[in-house]
Structure formats: structure tokens, C-alpha cells
GROMACS .gro file of C-alpha atoms in nm:
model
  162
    1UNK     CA    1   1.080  -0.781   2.223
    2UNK     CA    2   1.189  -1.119   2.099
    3UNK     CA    3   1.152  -1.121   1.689
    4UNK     CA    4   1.164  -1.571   1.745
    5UNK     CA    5   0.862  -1.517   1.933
    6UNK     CA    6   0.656  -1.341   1.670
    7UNK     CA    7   0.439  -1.506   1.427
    8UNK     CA    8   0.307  -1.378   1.095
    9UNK     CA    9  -0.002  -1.194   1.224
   10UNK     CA   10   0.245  -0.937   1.465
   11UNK     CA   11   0.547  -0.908   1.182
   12UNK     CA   12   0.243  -0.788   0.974
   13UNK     CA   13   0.141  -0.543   1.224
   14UNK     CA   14   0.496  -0.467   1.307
   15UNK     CA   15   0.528  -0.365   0.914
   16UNK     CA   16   0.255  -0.173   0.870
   17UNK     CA   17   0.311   0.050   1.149
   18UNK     CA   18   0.673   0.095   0.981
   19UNK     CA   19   0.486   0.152   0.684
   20UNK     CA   20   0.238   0.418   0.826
   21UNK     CA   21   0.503   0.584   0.999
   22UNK     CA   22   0.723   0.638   0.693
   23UNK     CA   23   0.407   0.726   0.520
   24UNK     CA   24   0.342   1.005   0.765
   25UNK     CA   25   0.691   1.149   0.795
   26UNK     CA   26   0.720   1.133   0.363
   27UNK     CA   27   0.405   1.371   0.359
   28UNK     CA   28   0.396   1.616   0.659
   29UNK     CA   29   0.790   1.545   0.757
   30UNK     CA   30   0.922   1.582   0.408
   31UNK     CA   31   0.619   1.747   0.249
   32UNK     CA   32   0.573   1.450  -0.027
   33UNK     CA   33   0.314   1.394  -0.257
   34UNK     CA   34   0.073   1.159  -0.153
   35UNK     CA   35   0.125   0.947  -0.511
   36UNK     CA   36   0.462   1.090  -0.621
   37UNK     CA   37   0.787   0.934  -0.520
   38UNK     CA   38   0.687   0.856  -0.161
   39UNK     CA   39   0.492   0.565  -0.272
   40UNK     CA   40   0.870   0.385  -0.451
   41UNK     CA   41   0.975   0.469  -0.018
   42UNK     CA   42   0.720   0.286   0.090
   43UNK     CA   43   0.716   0.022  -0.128
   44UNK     CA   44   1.091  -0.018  -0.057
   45UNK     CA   45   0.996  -0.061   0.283
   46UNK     CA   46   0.682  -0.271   0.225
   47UNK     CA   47   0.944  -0.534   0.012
   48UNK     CA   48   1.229  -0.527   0.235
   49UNK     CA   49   0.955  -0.604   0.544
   50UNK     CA   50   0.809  -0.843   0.348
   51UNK     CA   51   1.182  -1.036   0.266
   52UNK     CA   52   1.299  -0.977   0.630
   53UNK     CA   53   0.982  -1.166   0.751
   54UNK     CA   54   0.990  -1.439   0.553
   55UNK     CA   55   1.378  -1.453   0.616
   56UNK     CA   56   1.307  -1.493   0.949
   57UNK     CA   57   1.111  -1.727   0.902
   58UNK     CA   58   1.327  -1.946   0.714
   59UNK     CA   59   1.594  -1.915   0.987
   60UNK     CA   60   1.352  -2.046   1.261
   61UNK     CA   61   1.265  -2.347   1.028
   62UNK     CA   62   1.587  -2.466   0.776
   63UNK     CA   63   1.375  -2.751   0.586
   64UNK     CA   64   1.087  -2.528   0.455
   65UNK     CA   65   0.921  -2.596   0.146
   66UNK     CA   66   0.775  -2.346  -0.085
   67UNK     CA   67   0.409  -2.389   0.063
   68UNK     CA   68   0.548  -2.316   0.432
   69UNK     CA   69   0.706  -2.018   0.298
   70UNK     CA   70   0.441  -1.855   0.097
   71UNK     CA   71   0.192  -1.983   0.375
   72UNK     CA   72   0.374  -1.706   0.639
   73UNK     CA   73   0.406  -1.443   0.341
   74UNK     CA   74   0.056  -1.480   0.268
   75UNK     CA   75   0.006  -1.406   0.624
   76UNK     CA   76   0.247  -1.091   0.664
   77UNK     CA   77   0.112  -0.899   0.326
   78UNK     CA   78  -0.251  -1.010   0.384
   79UNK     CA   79  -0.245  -0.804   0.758
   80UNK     CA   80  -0.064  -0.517   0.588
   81UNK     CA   81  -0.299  -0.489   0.314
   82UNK     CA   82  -0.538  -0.450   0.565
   83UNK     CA   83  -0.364  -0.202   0.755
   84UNK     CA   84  -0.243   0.019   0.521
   85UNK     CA   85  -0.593   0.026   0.340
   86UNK     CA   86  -0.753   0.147   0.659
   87UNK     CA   87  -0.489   0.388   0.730
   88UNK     CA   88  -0.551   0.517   0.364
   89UNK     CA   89  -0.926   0.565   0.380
   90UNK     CA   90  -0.869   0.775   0.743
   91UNK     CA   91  -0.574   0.975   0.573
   92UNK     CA   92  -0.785   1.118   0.268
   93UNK     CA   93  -1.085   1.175   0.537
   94UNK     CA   94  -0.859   1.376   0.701
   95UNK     CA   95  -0.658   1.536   0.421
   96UNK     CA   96  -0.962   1.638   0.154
   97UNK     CA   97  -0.690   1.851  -0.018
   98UNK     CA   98  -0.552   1.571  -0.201
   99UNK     CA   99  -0.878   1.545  -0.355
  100UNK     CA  100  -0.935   1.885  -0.458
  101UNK     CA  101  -0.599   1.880  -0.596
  102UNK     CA  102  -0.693   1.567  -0.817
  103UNK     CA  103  -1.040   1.767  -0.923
  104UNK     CA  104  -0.828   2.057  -1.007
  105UNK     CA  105  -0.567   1.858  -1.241
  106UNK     CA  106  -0.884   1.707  -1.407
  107UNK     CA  107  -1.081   1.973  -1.459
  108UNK     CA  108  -0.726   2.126  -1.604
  109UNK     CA  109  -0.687   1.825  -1.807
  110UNK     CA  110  -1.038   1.828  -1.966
  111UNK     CA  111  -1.051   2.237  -2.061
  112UNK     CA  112  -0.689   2.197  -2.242
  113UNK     CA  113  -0.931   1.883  -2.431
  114UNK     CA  114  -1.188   2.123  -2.514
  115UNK     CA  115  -1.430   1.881  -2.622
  116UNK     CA  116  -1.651   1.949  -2.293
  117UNK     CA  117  -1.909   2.197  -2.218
  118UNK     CA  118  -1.898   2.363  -1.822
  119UNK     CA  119  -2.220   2.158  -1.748
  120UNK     CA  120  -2.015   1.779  -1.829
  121UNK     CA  121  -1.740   1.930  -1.657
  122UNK     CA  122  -1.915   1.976  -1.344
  123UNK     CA  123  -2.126   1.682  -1.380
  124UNK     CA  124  -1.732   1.514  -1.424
  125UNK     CA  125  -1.647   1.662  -1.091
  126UNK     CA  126  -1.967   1.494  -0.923
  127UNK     CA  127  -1.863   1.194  -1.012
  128UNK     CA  128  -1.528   1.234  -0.912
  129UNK     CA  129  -1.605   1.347  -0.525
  130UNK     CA  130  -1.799   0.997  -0.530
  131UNK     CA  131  -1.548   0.781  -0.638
  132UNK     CA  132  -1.211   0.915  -0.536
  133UNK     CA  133  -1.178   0.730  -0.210
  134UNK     CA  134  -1.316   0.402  -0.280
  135UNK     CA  135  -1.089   0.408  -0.636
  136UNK     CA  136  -0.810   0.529  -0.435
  137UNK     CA  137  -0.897   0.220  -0.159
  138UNK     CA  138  -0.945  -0.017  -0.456
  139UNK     CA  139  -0.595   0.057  -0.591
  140UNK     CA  140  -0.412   0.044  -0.280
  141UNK     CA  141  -0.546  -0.285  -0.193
  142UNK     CA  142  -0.484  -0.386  -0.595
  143UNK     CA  143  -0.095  -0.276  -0.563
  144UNK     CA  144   0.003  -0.424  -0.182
  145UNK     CA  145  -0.176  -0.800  -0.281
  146UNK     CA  146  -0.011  -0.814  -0.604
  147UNK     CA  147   0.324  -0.673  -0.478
  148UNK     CA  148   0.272  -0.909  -0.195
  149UNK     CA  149   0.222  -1.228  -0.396
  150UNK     CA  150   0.507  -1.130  -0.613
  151UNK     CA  151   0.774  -1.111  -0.328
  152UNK     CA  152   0.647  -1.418  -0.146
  153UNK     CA  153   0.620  -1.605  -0.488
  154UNK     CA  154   0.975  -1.500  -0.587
  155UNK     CA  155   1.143  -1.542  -0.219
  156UNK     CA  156   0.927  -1.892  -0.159
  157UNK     CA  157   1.073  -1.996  -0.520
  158UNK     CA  158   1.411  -1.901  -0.400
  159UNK     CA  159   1.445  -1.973  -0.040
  160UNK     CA  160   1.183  -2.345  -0.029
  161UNK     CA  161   1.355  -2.631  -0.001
  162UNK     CA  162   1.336  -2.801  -0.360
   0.00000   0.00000   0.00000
């Protein structure tokens, strides 16, 4: 594979299947938390992607001006986002242990409150089955556009021709 023939769209595909692989290995390879350390791996990984693609790009084209270079960033983190929330919502379908492991640490949490009867504490548990994976979608997609914006704002600033 030539990396001069790829545009934006593929080194954004190219990442997130880097990304979903080291995913995968952190938490059945290594046996990771889902939202413990693994996520500072993959955000290494999602940055240094991110810097390597608009690097890249910079090479191909010396007189680029901020716009240019945020332009392909833009491009790269927008496809990843994408990915890696779709990979997210299929990996807690598939792995519905992370959840009850987040409705056991809450229910935990609340009795060691012991303001709440059983009754809210099961009603708290309803509502938590409902909204775990879209909150859990919401933040992923949250954390990879800002992260995104703040590499390619920071890299663009540095690397654009003034």
C-alpha cells in the first residue's frame, strides 16, 4: 500500500481499525477495563494517528495554510468518530457485563448514601439499563470530536504556513 496515495477518508479508516484493534487486545488480550487506563492507550494512539496523518499531509503539500490543514484533520477524526462509535455500541451489545458491573457500583454507591429506599433503588436501576449505551455512545462521540479538534487546531496552528 502506498500511504501518498491515501486521502483523508482511508487514513481515517486506517486509524480506526488501529484503534479497534488496540481496543480489543487492551480488553480480552490484556484483560483491561473498558474505562480504566486502556482508554489513555487508545487515546495515545488516536493522537499520534491523528499527528501522523496530518504530517503526512503536510509533506505531500509544503505551502499549506491552516485551513488546508485542519480541512484533512477534520476529515481523519470525523471518520474515526464514526468508527469507533459504531464499534462501541456493538462492543457493549456484545459485552452486557460492563453494564451490570456499572449497575452494581451504583447500586453500591447509593446504599453506602443511605438516603434511598429499595423501591428508588430499583426504579434507579431501570433507568440505568435505558440509558447506559446511548450515554456511553454520547460520550464517546463527545471525547474523539473534541480531542479531534484539539489536535488538528494545535498541529494546523503549528504546522500552516503563516
Amino acid at each position: 500500500m502506498n500511504l501518498n496515495t491515501l486521502n483523508s477518508t482511508k487514513k481515517g479508516m486506517l486509524l480506526s481499525l488501529l484503534l479497534i484493534s488496540t481496543s480489543l487486545i487492551c480488553f480480552y488480550g490484556l484483560k483491561m477495563p473498558d474505562n480504566g487506563s486502556s482508554q489513555y492507550i487508545i487515546f495515545f494512539v488516536f493522537i499520534t494517528g491523528l499527528l501522523l496523518g496530518l504530517f503526512h499531509y503536510r509533506q505531500l503539500n509544503l505551502e499549506t495554510s491552516f485551513k488546508q490543514l485542519f480541512g484533512e484533520g477534520f476529515k481523519i477524526f470525523v471518520v474515526v468518530t464514526f468508527f469507533m462509535v459504531s464499534y462501541s455500541w456493538i462492543f457493549y451489545k456484545y459485552n452486557p457485563q460492563i453494564l451490570e458491573e456499572a449497575i452494581t457500583f451504583n447500586e453500591q454507591l447509593i446504599i453506602k448514601q443511605g438516603n434511598k429506599t429499595m423501591p428508588e433503588i430499583a426504579e434507579n436501576t431501570k433507568k440505568l439499563r435505558q440509558i447506559f449505551i446511548p450515554m456511553m455512545l454520547a460520550l464517546k462521540t463527545i471525547m474523539y470530536l473534541i480531542l479531534g479538534t484539539l489536535v488538528t487546531v494545535v498541529a494546523s496552528g503549528f504546522w500552516g504556513k503563516k
